[in-house]
mmCIF file of N, CA and C in Angstrom:
data_model
loop_
_atom_site.group_PDB
_atom_site.id
_atom_site.type_symbol
_atom_site.label_atom_id
_atom_site.label_comp_id
_atom_site.label_asym_id
_atom_site.label_seq_id
_atom_site.Cartn_x
_atom_site.Cartn_y
_atom_site.Cartn_z
ATOM 1 N N GLN A 279 138.822 -123.329 12.114
ATOM 2 C CA GLN A 279 140.210 -123.989 11.649
ATOM 3 C C GLN A 279 140.673 -122.909 10.445
ATOM 4 N N ARG A 280 142.148 -122.431 10.638
ATOM 5 C CA ARG A 280 142.438 -121.666 9.590
ATOM 6 C C ARG A 280 142.702 -122.474 8.080
ATOM 7 N N GLN A 281 142.867 -121.999 7.245
ATOM 8 C CA GLN A 281 142.857 -123.178 5.670
ATOM 9 C C GLN A 281 143.581 -122.454 4.901
ATOM 10 N N VAL A 282 144.504 -122.694 4.045
ATOM 11 C CA VAL A 282 144.816 -121.920 3.046
ATOM 12 C C VAL A 282 144.220 -122.691 1.349
ATOM 13 N N ALA A 283 144.011 -122.517 0.386
ATOM 14 C CA ALA A 283 144.301 -123.569 -0.266
ATOM 15 C C ALA A 283 143.787 -122.267 -1.801
ATOM 16 N N GLU A 284 145.264 -123.459 -2.843
ATOM 17 C CA GLU A 284 144.957 -122.343 -4.151
ATOM 18 C C GLU A 284 144.573 -122.863 -5.151
ATOM 19 N N SER A 285 144.037 -122.610 -6.405
ATOM 20 C CA SER A 285 143.291 -122.746 -7.133
ATOM 21 C C SER A 285 144.032 -122.227 -8.616
ATOM 22 N N GLY A 286 143.590 -122.945 -10.021
ATOM 23 C CA GLY A 286 143.954 -122.232 -10.676
ATOM 24 C C GLY A 286 145.341 -122.480 -11.482
ATOM 25 N N GLY A 287 146.218 -123.343 -10.838
ATOM 26 C CA GLY A 287 147.146 -123.620 -11.605
ATOM 27 C C GLY A 287 147.093 -124.566 -13.644
ATOM 28 N N GLY A 288 147.768 -124.517 -13.674
ATOM 29 C CA GLY A 288 147.765 -125.765 -14.920
ATOM 30 C C GLY A 288 148.721 -125.343 -16.341
ATOM 31 N N SER A 289 148.448 -125.765 -17.434
ATOM 32 C CA SER A 289 149.571 -125.954 -18.108
ATOM 33 C C SER A 289 149.219 -125.105 -19.635
ATOM 34 N N VAL A 290 150.038 -123.913 -20.123
ATOM 35 C CA VAL A 290 149.518 -123.049 -20.423
ATOM 36 C C VAL A 290 151.208 -122.349 -21.270
ATOM 37 N N GLN A 291 150.789 -121.990 -22.877
ATOM 38 C CA GLN A 291 152.077 -121.932 -23.598
ATOM 39 C C GLN A 291 152.602 -121.155 -23.571
ATOM 40 N N ALA A 292 153.925 -120.686 -23.518
ATOM 41 C CA ALA A 292 154.952 -119.793 -23.676
ATOM 42 C C ALA A 292 154.241 -118.083 -24.246
ATOM 43 N N GLY A 293 153.770 -117.075 -23.317
ATOM 44 C CA GLY A 293 153.380 -115.999 -24.135
ATOM 45 C C GLY A 293 151.378 -115.582 -22.757
ATOM 46 N N GLY A 294 151.653 -117.064 -23.030
ATOM 47 C CA GLY A 294 150.244 -117.375 -22.454
ATOM 48 C C GLY A 294 150.019 -116.478 -20.503
ATOM 49 N N SER A 295 148.666 -117.385 -20.544
ATOM 50 C CA SER A 295 148.564 -116.017 -19.080
ATOM 51 C C SER A 295 147.809 -117.069 -17.798
ATOM 52 N N LEU A 296 147.715 -117.075 -16.812
ATOM 53 C CA LEU A 296 147.148 -118.181 -15.727
ATOM 54 C C LEU A 296 146.872 -116.997 -14.723
ATOM 55 N N ARG A 297 145.587 -117.613 -13.727
ATOM 56 C CA ARG A 297 145.357 -116.603 -12.931
ATOM 57 C C ARG A 297 145.203 -117.569 -11.583
ATOM 58 N N LEU A 298 145.922 -117.405 -10.700
ATOM 59 C CA LEU A 298 145.637 -118.452 -9.526
ATOM 60 C C LEU A 298 145.090 -117.871 -8.294
ATOM 61 N N SER A 299 144.103 -118.164 -7.949
ATOM 62 C CA SER A 299 143.146 -117.778 -6.921
ATOM 63 C C SER A 299 143.428 -118.582 -5.120
ATOM 64 N N CYS A 300 143.205 -117.990 -4.073
ATOM 65 C CA CYS A 300 143.669 -118.557 -3.062
ATOM 66 C C CYS A 300 143.014 -118.007 -1.676
ATOM 67 N N ALA A 301 142.374 -119.370 -0.725
ATOM 68 C CA ALA A 301 141.618 -118.871 -0.268
ATOM 69 C C ALA A 301 142.140 -118.989 0.798
ATOM 70 N N LEU A 302 142.011 -117.820 1.781
ATOM 71 C CA LEU A 302 142.324 -117.837 3.393
ATOM 72 C C LEU A 302 141.232 -117.784 4.435
ATOM 73 N N GLU A 303 140.651 -118.984 4.468
ATOM 74 C CA GLU A 303 139.921 -119.378 5.442
ATOM 75 C C GLU A 303 139.999 -118.452 6.782
ATOM 76 N N ASN A 304 139.332 -117.611 7.584
ATOM 77 C CA ASN A 304 139.598 -117.447 9.290
ATOM 78 C C ASN A 304 140.473 -117.005 9.294
ATOM 79 N N TYR A 305 141.822 -116.059 8.137
ATOM 80 C CA TYR A 305 142.332 -115.391 8.675
ATOM 81 C C TYR A 305 142.081 -113.768 8.581
ATOM 82 N N PRO A 306 142.811 -112.734 9.716
ATOM 83 C CA PRO A 306 142.333 -112.097 9.353
ATOM 84 C C PRO A 306 143.860 -111.237 8.443
ATOM 85 N N PHE A 307 142.915 -110.611 7.368
ATOM 86 C CA PHE A 307 143.588 -109.934 6.262
ATOM 87 C C PHE A 307 144.345 -109.089 6.969
ATOM 88 N N ARG A 308 143.694 -108.380 7.415
ATOM 89 C CA ARG A 308 144.752 -106.753 8.008
ATOM 90 C C ARG A 308 145.872 -107.079 8.488
ATOM 91 N N ARG A 309 145.819 -108.566 9.795
ATOM 92 C CA ARG A 309 147.313 -108.411 10.445
ATOM 93 C C ARG A 309 148.145 -109.445 9.889
ATOM 94 N N ASN A 310 147.749 -109.774 8.184
ATOM 95 C CA ASN A 310 148.735 -110.813 7.871
ATOM 96 C C ASN A 310 149.554 -110.147 6.541
ATOM 97 N N CYS A 311 150.978 -110.568 6.309
ATOM 98 C CA CYS A 311 151.524 -110.473 5.084
ATOM 99 C C CYS A 311 150.816 -111.637 4.247
ATOM 100 N N LEU A 312 150.012 -110.823 2.482
ATOM 101 C CA LEU A 312 150.135 -112.464 2.193
ATOM 102 C C LEU A 312 150.931 -112.055 0.882
ATOM 103 N N GLY A 313 151.038 -113.561 0.677
ATOM 104 C CA GLY A 313 151.390 -113.500 -0.880
ATOM 105 C C GLY A 313 151.927 -115.154 -1.488
ATOM 106 N N TRP A 314 152.480 -115.079 -2.404
ATOM 107 C CA TRP A 314 152.712 -116.678 -3.271
ATOM 108 C C TRP A 314 154.171 -116.271 -3.306
ATOM 109 N N PHE A 315 154.873 -117.696 -3.494
ATOM 110 C CA PHE A 315 155.660 -118.352 -3.567
ATOM 111 C C PHE A 315 155.924 -119.500 -4.312
ATOM 112 N N ARG A 316 156.932 -119.568 -5.304
ATOM 113 C CA ARG A 316 157.531 -120.928 -5.951
ATOM 114 C C ARG A 316 158.604 -121.635 -5.774
ATOM 115 N N GLN A 317 158.038 -123.289 -6.077
ATOM 116 C CA GLN A 317 159.576 -124.022 -6.119
ATOM 117 C C GLN A 317 159.476 -125.319 -7.314
ATOM 118 N N ALA A 318 160.349 -125.113 -8.092
ATOM 119 C CA ALA A 318 160.403 -125.499 -8.936
ATOM 120 C C ALA A 318 161.770 -127.194 -8.763
ATOM 121 N N PRO A 319 161.526 -127.677 -8.938
ATOM 122 C CA PRO A 319 162.553 -129.595 -8.705
ATOM 123 C C PRO A 319 163.774 -128.539 -8.652
ATOM 124 N N GLY A 320 164.642 -128.760 -8.169
ATOM 125 C CA GLY A 320 165.970 -128.848 -8.067
ATOM 126 C C GLY A 320 166.536 -127.226 -7.400
ATOM 127 N N LYS A 321 165.363 -126.422 -7.033
ATOM 128 C CA LYS A 321 165.193 -125.184 -6.782
ATOM 129 C C LYS A 321 165.364 -123.987 -5.792
ATOM 130 N N ARG A 322 166.186 -123.285 -5.531
ATOM 131 C CA ARG A 322 165.299 -122.833 -3.882
ATOM 132 C C ARG A 322 163.986 -122.022 -3.792
ATOM 133 N N ARG A 323 163.290 -122.229 -2.863
ATOM 134 C CA ARG A 323 162.013 -121.069 -2.964
ATOM 135 C C ARG A 323 162.109 -120.021 -3.205
ATOM 136 N N GLU A 324 161.678 -119.372 -3.864
ATOM 137 C CA GLU A 324 161.540 -118.109 -4.305
ATOM 138 C C GLU A 324 160.340 -117.729 -4.497
ATOM 139 N N GLY A 325 160.282 -116.377 -3.608
ATOM 140 C CA GLY A 325 159.125 -115.352 -3.797
ATOM 141 C C GLY A 325 158.933 -114.935 -4.618
ATOM 142 N N VAL A 326 157.332 -114.964 -4.861
ATOM 143 C CA VAL A 326 156.908 -113.509 -6.301
ATOM 144 C C VAL A 326 156.406 -113.111 -5.799
ATOM 145 N N ALA A 327 155.939 -112.156 -5.323
ATOM 146 C CA ALA A 327 154.782 -111.438 -4.647
ATOM 147 C C ALA A 327 154.514 -111.142 -3.535
ATOM 148 N N SER A 328 154.022 -110.095 -2.816
ATOM 149 C CA SER A 328 153.476 -110.490 -1.289
ATOM 150 C C SER A 328 152.721 -109.123 -1.658
ATOM 151 N N ILE A 329 151.692 -108.705 -0.526
ATOM 152 C CA ILE A 329 150.993 -107.761 -0.536
ATOM 153 C C ILE A 329 150.632 -107.643 1.542
ATOM 154 N N ALA A 330 150.636 -106.404 1.811
ATOM 155 C CA ALA A 330 150.209 -106.797 3.107
ATOM 156 C C ALA A 330 148.564 -106.940 3.365
ATOM 157 N N GLY A 331 147.905 -107.634 3.776
ATOM 158 C CA GLY A 331 146.433 -107.431 3.779
ATOM 159 C C GLY A 331 145.790 -106.420 4.908
ATOM 160 N N GLY A 332 144.470 -106.159 3.823
ATOM 161 C CA GLY A 332 143.904 -105.375 3.970
ATOM 162 C C GLY A 332 143.623 -104.584 2.591
ATOM 163 N N ASP A 333 145.116 -103.498 1.926
ATOM 164 C CA ASP A 333 145.095 -102.085 0.897
ATOM 165 C C ASP A 333 146.608 -101.659 1.108
ATOM 166 N N GLY A 334 147.232 -102.513 1.575
ATOM 167 C CA GLY A 334 149.055 -102.186 1.450
ATOM 168 C C GLY A 334 149.670 -102.866 0.236
ATOM 169 N N ALA A 335 150.851 -101.921 -0.155
ATOM 170 C CA ALA A 335 151.101 -102.108 -1.574
ATOM 171 C C ALA A 335 151.880 -103.356 -1.734
ATOM 172 N N PRO A 336 152.217 -103.364 -3.365
ATOM 173 C CA PRO A 336 152.267 -104.866 -3.433
ATOM 174 C C PRO A 336 153.857 -105.069 -3.713
ATOM 175 N N TYR A 337 154.234 -106.329 -3.446
ATOM 176 C CA TYR A 337 155.512 -106.256 -3.776
ATOM 177 C C TYR A 337 156.156 -107.340 -4.847
ATOM 178 N N TYR A 338 157.010 -107.412 -5.402
ATOM 179 C CA TYR A 338 157.180 -108.196 -6.840
ATOM 180 C C TYR A 338 159.076 -108.474 -6.974
ATOM 181 N N SER A 339 159.098 -109.725 -6.723
ATOM 182 C CA SER A 339 160.270 -110.152 -7.165
ATOM 183 C C SER A 339 160.797 -109.686 -8.566
ATOM 184 N N ASP A 340 162.089 -109.495 -8.903
ATOM 185 C CA ASP A 340 162.360 -108.605 -9.957
ATOM 186 C C ASP A 340 161.800 -110.181 -11.442
ATOM 187 N N SER A 341 162.061 -111.302 -10.964
ATOM 188 C CA SER A 341 161.838 -112.065 -11.815
ATOM 189 C C SER A 341 160.550 -112.245 -12.455
ATOM 190 N N VAL A 342 159.097 -111.026 -11.724
ATOM 191 C CA VAL A 342 158.131 -111.200 -12.222
ATOM 192 C C VAL A 342 157.256 -109.820 -12.397
ATOM 193 N N LYS A 343 158.488 -108.842 -12.626
ATOM 194 C CA LYS A 343 158.238 -107.444 -12.608
ATOM 195 C C LYS A 343 157.589 -107.335 -13.229
ATOM 196 N N GLY A 344 156.225 -106.945 -13.453
ATOM 197 C CA GLY A 344 156.130 -106.293 -14.920
ATOM 198 C C GLY A 344 154.917 -107.390 -15.679
ATOM 199 N N ARG A 345 154.694 -108.032 -14.829
ATOM 200 C CA ARG A 345 154.083 -109.819 -15.804
ATOM 201 C C ARG A 345 152.865 -110.338 -14.942
ATOM 202 N N PHE A 346 153.584 -109.901 -13.665
ATOM 203 C CA PHE A 346 152.254 -110.865 -12.876
ATOM 204 C C PHE A 346 152.084 -109.029 -11.802
ATOM 205 N N THR A 347 150.554 -109.611 -11.345
ATOM 206 C CA THR A 347 150.142 -108.875 -10.484
ATOM 207 C C THR A 347 149.228 -110.103 -9.549
ATOM 208 N N ILE A 348 149.542 -109.276 -8.011
ATOM 209 C CA ILE A 348 149.147 -109.419 -7.422
ATOM 210 C C ILE A 348 147.546 -108.915 -6.674
ATOM 211 N N SER A 349 146.650 -109.683 -5.798
ATOM 212 C CA SER A 349 145.498 -108.764 -5.693
ATOM 213 C C SER A 349 144.601 -109.257 -4.816
ATOM 214 N N GLN A 350 143.676 -108.828 -3.519
ATOM 215 C CA GLN A 350 142.834 -109.155 -2.611
ATOM 216 C C GLN A 350 141.725 -109.026 -2.839
ATOM 217 N N ASP A 351 140.718 -110.229 -2.041
ATOM 218 C CA ASP A 351 139.339 -109.580 -2.016
ATOM 219 C C ASP A 351 138.880 -109.818 -0.759
ATOM 220 N N ASN A 352 139.031 -108.863 0.047
ATOM 221 C CA ASN A 352 138.987 -108.627 1.605
ATOM 222 C C ASN A 352 137.201 -109.473 1.289
ATOM 223 N N ALA A 353 136.435 -109.151 1.203
ATOM 224 C CA ALA A 353 135.563 -109.634 1.278
ATOM 225 C C ALA A 353 135.194 -110.962 1.086
ATOM 226 N N LYS A 354 136.149 -111.438 0.390
ATOM 227 C CA LYS A 354 135.584 -112.738 0.010
ATOM 228 C C LYS A 354 137.024 -113.619 0.600
ATOM 229 N N ASN A 355 137.899 -113.157 1.251
ATOM 230 C CA ASN A 355 139.033 -113.272 1.626
ATOM 231 C C ASN A 355 140.229 -114.168 0.712
ATOM 232 N N THR A 356 139.934 -114.311 -0.799
ATOM 233 C CA THR A 356 140.808 -114.257 -1.021
ATOM 234 C C THR A 356 141.892 -113.263 -1.960
ATOM 235 N N MET A 357 142.868 -114.440 -2.243
ATOM 236 C CA MET A 357 143.956 -113.497 -3.256
ATOM 237 C C MET A 357 144.271 -114.012 -4.437
ATOM 238 N N TYR A 358 144.891 -113.134 -5.338
ATOM 239 C CA TYR A 358 144.994 -113.605 -6.544
ATOM 240 C C TYR A 358 146.286 -113.557 -7.056
ATOM 241 N N LEU A 359 147.068 -113.787 -8.272
ATOM 242 C CA LEU A 359 147.948 -113.483 -8.855
ATOM 243 C C LEU A 359 147.587 -113.849 -10.530
ATOM 244 N N GLN A 360 148.021 -113.120 -10.839
ATOM 245 C CA GLN A 360 147.423 -113.105 -12.382
ATOM 246 C C GLN A 360 149.049 -112.596 -13.225
ATOM 247 N N MET A 361 149.419 -113.521 -13.583
ATOM 248 C CA MET A 361 150.286 -113.831 -14.224
ATOM 249 C C MET A 361 150.247 -113.947 -16.151
ATOM 250 N N ASN A 362 150.750 -113.345 -16.152
ATOM 251 C CA ASN A 362 150.602 -112.570 -18.091
ATOM 252 C C ASN A 362 151.934 -112.682 -17.928
ATOM 253 N N SER A 363 152.022 -113.397 -19.754
ATOM 254 C CA SER A 363 153.946 -113.222 -20.527
ATOM 255 C C SER A 363 154.185 -114.348 -20.077
ATOM 256 N N LEU A 364 153.767 -115.162 -19.631
ATOM 257 C CA LEU A 364 154.515 -116.999 -18.659
ATOM 258 C C LEU A 364 155.489 -117.322 -19.576
ATOM 259 N N LYS A 365 156.586 -117.316 -18.859
ATOM 260 C CA LYS A 365 157.832 -118.174 -19.292
ATOM 261 C C LYS A 365 158.194 -119.358 -18.868
ATOM 262 N N SER A 366 159.271 -119.857 -20.029
ATOM 263 C CA SER A 366 159.226 -121.314 -19.332
ATOM 264 C C SER A 366 160.031 -121.205 -17.814
ATOM 265 N N GLU A 367 160.618 -120.897 -17.275
ATOM 266 C CA GLU A 367 161.188 -120.369 -16.642
ATOM 267 C C GLU A 367 160.060 -120.687 -15.129
ATOM 268 N N ASP A 368 159.176 -119.428 -15.510
ATOM 269 C CA ASP A 368 157.716 -119.768 -14.902
ATOM 270 C C ASP A 368 157.568 -120.962 -14.525
ATOM 271 N N THR A 369 157.558 -122.121 -14.230
ATOM 272 C CA THR A 369 157.313 -123.193 -14.501
ATOM 273 C C THR A 369 157.757 -123.733 -13.266
ATOM 274 N N ALA A 370 156.270 -123.974 -12.106
ATOM 275 C CA ALA A 370 156.798 -124.578 -10.553
ATOM 276 C C ALA A 370 155.863 -124.435 -9.878
ATOM 277 N N MET A 371 155.526 -125.232 -8.786
ATOM 278 C CA MET A 371 154.707 -125.442 -7.720
ATOM 279 C C MET A 371 154.536 -124.136 -7.273
ATOM 280 N N TYR A 372 153.285 -123.429 -6.965
ATOM 281 C CA TYR A 372 152.990 -122.035 -6.897
ATOM 282 C C TYR A 372 152.270 -122.156 -4.968
ATOM 283 N N PHE A 373 152.631 -121.696 -4.013
ATOM 284 C CA PHE A 373 152.249 -121.958 -3.044
ATOM 285 C C PHE A 373 151.488 -120.192 -2.138
ATOM 286 N N CYS A 374 150.125 -120.668 -2.308
ATOM 287 C CA CYS A 374 150.177 -118.662 -1.329
ATOM 288 C C CYS A 374 150.029 -118.957 -0.048
ATOM 289 N N GLY A 375 150.732 -118.170 0.818
ATOM 290 C CA GLY A 375 150.992 -117.937 2.165
ATOM 291 C C GLY A 375 150.256 -116.339 2.930
ATOM 292 N N ALA A 376 151.032 -116.879 3.843
ATOM 293 C CA ALA A 376 150.090 -116.330 5.134
ATOM 294 C C ALA A 376 151.415 -116.025 5.839
ATOM 295 N N ASP A 377 151.693 -114.792 6.817
ATOM 296 C CA ASP A 377 152.837 -114.229 7.783
ATOM 297 C C ASP A 377 152.054 -113.356 8.459
ATOM 298 N N PRO A 378 151.899 -113.291 9.554
ATOM 299 C CA PRO A 378 151.523 -112.437 11.157
ATOM 300 C C PRO A 378 153.064 -111.579 11.325
ATOM 301 N N GLY A 379 153.895 -111.388 11.202
ATOM 302 C CA GLY A 379 155.075 -110.948 11.235
ATOM 303 C C GLY A 379 156.049 -111.163 12.076
ATOM 304 N N PRO A 380 156.929 -110.464 12.431
ATOM 305 C CA PRO A 380 157.041 -108.774 12.691
ATOM 306 C C PRO A 380 157.674 -108.978 11.349
ATOM 307 N N SER A 381 158.255 -109.512 10.362
ATOM 308 C CA SER A 381 158.780 -109.158 9.372
ATOM 309 C C SER A 381 157.447 -108.335 8.645
ATOM 310 N N SER A 382 158.739 -107.235 8.065
ATOM 311 C CA SER A 382 157.825 -106.664 7.070
ATOM 312 C C SER A 382 157.165 -107.541 5.378
ATOM 313 N N CYS A 383 156.690 -107.183 4.572
ATOM 314 C CA CYS A 383 156.486 -107.639 4.153
ATOM 315 C C CYS A 383 157.845 -108.044 2.647
ATOM 316 N N LEU A 384 157.943 -107.355 2.800
ATOM 317 C CA LEU A 384 158.736 -106.568 1.468
ATOM 318 C C LEU A 384 160.471 -108.165 2.204
ATOM 319 N N THR A 385 160.361 -107.943 3.507
ATOM 320 C CA THR A 385 161.768 -109.051 4.324
ATOM 321 C C THR A 385 160.815 -110.694 3.765
ATOM 322 N N VAL A 386 159.609 -110.641 3.936
ATOM 323 C CA VAL A 386 158.754 -112.269 3.926
ATOM 324 C C VAL A 386 159.067 -112.158 2.416
ATOM 325 N N LEU A 387 158.951 -111.747 1.301
ATOM 326 C CA LEU A 387 158.890 -111.830 0.068
ATOM 327 C C LEU A 387 160.666 -112.178 -0.685
ATOM 328 N N ARG A 388 161.023 -111.550 0.248
ATOM 329 C CA ARG A 388 162.801 -111.635 -0.739
ATOM 330 C C ARG A 388 163.193 -112.894 0.014
ATOM 331 N N THR A 389 162.929 -113.165 1.723
ATOM 332 C CA THR A 389 163.289 -114.382 2.037
ATOM 333 C C THR A 389 162.337 -115.896 2.132
ATOM 334 N N ALA A 390 161.100 -115.548 1.222
ATOM 335 C CA ALA A 390 160.184 -116.748 1.006
ATOM 336 C C ALA A 390 159.694 -117.332 2.189
ATOM 337 N N THR A 391 159.576 -116.629 3.466
ATOM 338 C CA THR A 391 159.195 -117.288 4.543
ATOM 339 C C THR A 391 158.319 -116.940 5.346
ATOM 340 N N PHE A 392 157.146 -116.918 4.548
ATOM 341 C CA PHE A 392 156.001 -117.234 5.322
ATOM 342 C C PHE A 392 155.390 -118.154 5.930
ATOM 343 N N LYS A 393 155.252 -118.344 7.316
ATOM 344 C CA LYS A 393 154.476 -119.297 7.975
ATOM 345 C C LYS A 393 153.664 -119.739 8.169
ATOM 346 N N THR A 394 152.752 -119.767 7.227
ATOM 347 C CA THR A 394 151.495 -120.597 6.783
ATOM 348 C C THR A 394 151.253 -120.761 5.709
ATOM 349 N N TRP A 395 151.242 -121.985 4.801
ATOM 350 C CA TRP A 395 150.927 -121.895 3.267
ATOM 351 C C TRP A 395 149.771 -122.830 2.888
ATOM 352 N N GLY A 396 149.512 -123.225 2.042
ATOM 353 C CA GLY A 396 148.682 -123.988 1.176
ATOM 354 C C GLY A 396 149.336 -125.858 0.810
ATOM 355 N N GLN A 397 148.662 -126.390 -0.155
ATOM 356 C CA GLN A 397 149.104 -127.308 -0.564
ATOM 357 C C GLN A 397 150.071 -127.092 -2.356
ATOM 358 N N GLY A 398 149.571 -126.035 -2.513
ATOM 359 C CA GLY A 398 150.025 -125.477 -3.989
ATOM 360 C C GLY A 398 149.573 -126.275 -5.124
ATOM 361 N N THR A 399 149.935 -125.041 -6.451
ATOM 362 C CA THR A 399 148.768 -125.860 -7.369
ATOM 363 C C THR A 399 150.541 -125.510 -8.442
ATOM 364 N N GLN A 400 150.866 -126.708 -9.198
ATOM 365 C CA GLN A 400 151.025 -126.584 -10.196
ATOM 366 C C GLN A 400 151.440 -125.492 -11.912
ATOM 367 N N VAL A 401 152.147 -124.903 -11.877
ATOM 368 C CA VAL A 401 151.809 -123.627 -12.958
ATOM 369 C C VAL A 401 153.447 -124.681 -14.639
ATOM 370 N N THR A 402 152.587 -125.264 -15.425
ATOM 371 C CA THR A 402 153.718 -125.740 -16.646
ATOM 372 C C THR A 402 153.449 -124.416 -17.463
ATOM 373 N N VAL A 403 154.845 -124.052 -18.057
ATOM 374 C CA VAL A 403 154.359 -123.177 -19.421
ATOM 375 C C VAL A 403 155.951 -124.413 -20.150
ATOM 376 N N SER A 404 155.249 -124.491 -21.275
ATOM 377 C CA SER A 404 155.701 -124.746 -22.344
ATOM 378 C C SER A 404 156.166 -123.758 -23.649
ATOM 379 N N SER A 405 157.621 -123.917 -23.995
ATOM 380 C CA SER A 405 157.683 -123.239 -25.254
ATOM 381 C C SER A 405 157.633 -123.479 -26.617
#
């Protein structure tokens, strides 16, 4: 059975850091686009970062580029999102997702249309 589970959210002051983790059980990393999206109350879903499973290049939204880093540990079937220099506008529910295609990882990021995602983890940044 395939499962996706996020962890690592919390509350932090502006300028702080958090690292989110995503365990993807029984997902063939190399055949999926993996990534993160977020959604704040009353706002549209926004793709944050994506990476082709295995050894793909990462993609980032303009709003997080230079502050967030997506990474993966293939041996552990786990994906991470390191978030630095957090801002109040980063406050949202964060979801990790997987998409087997055929859309490119860049398209999946821009449209935030991962086909599978977890329950989410809340990130709250106070100014």
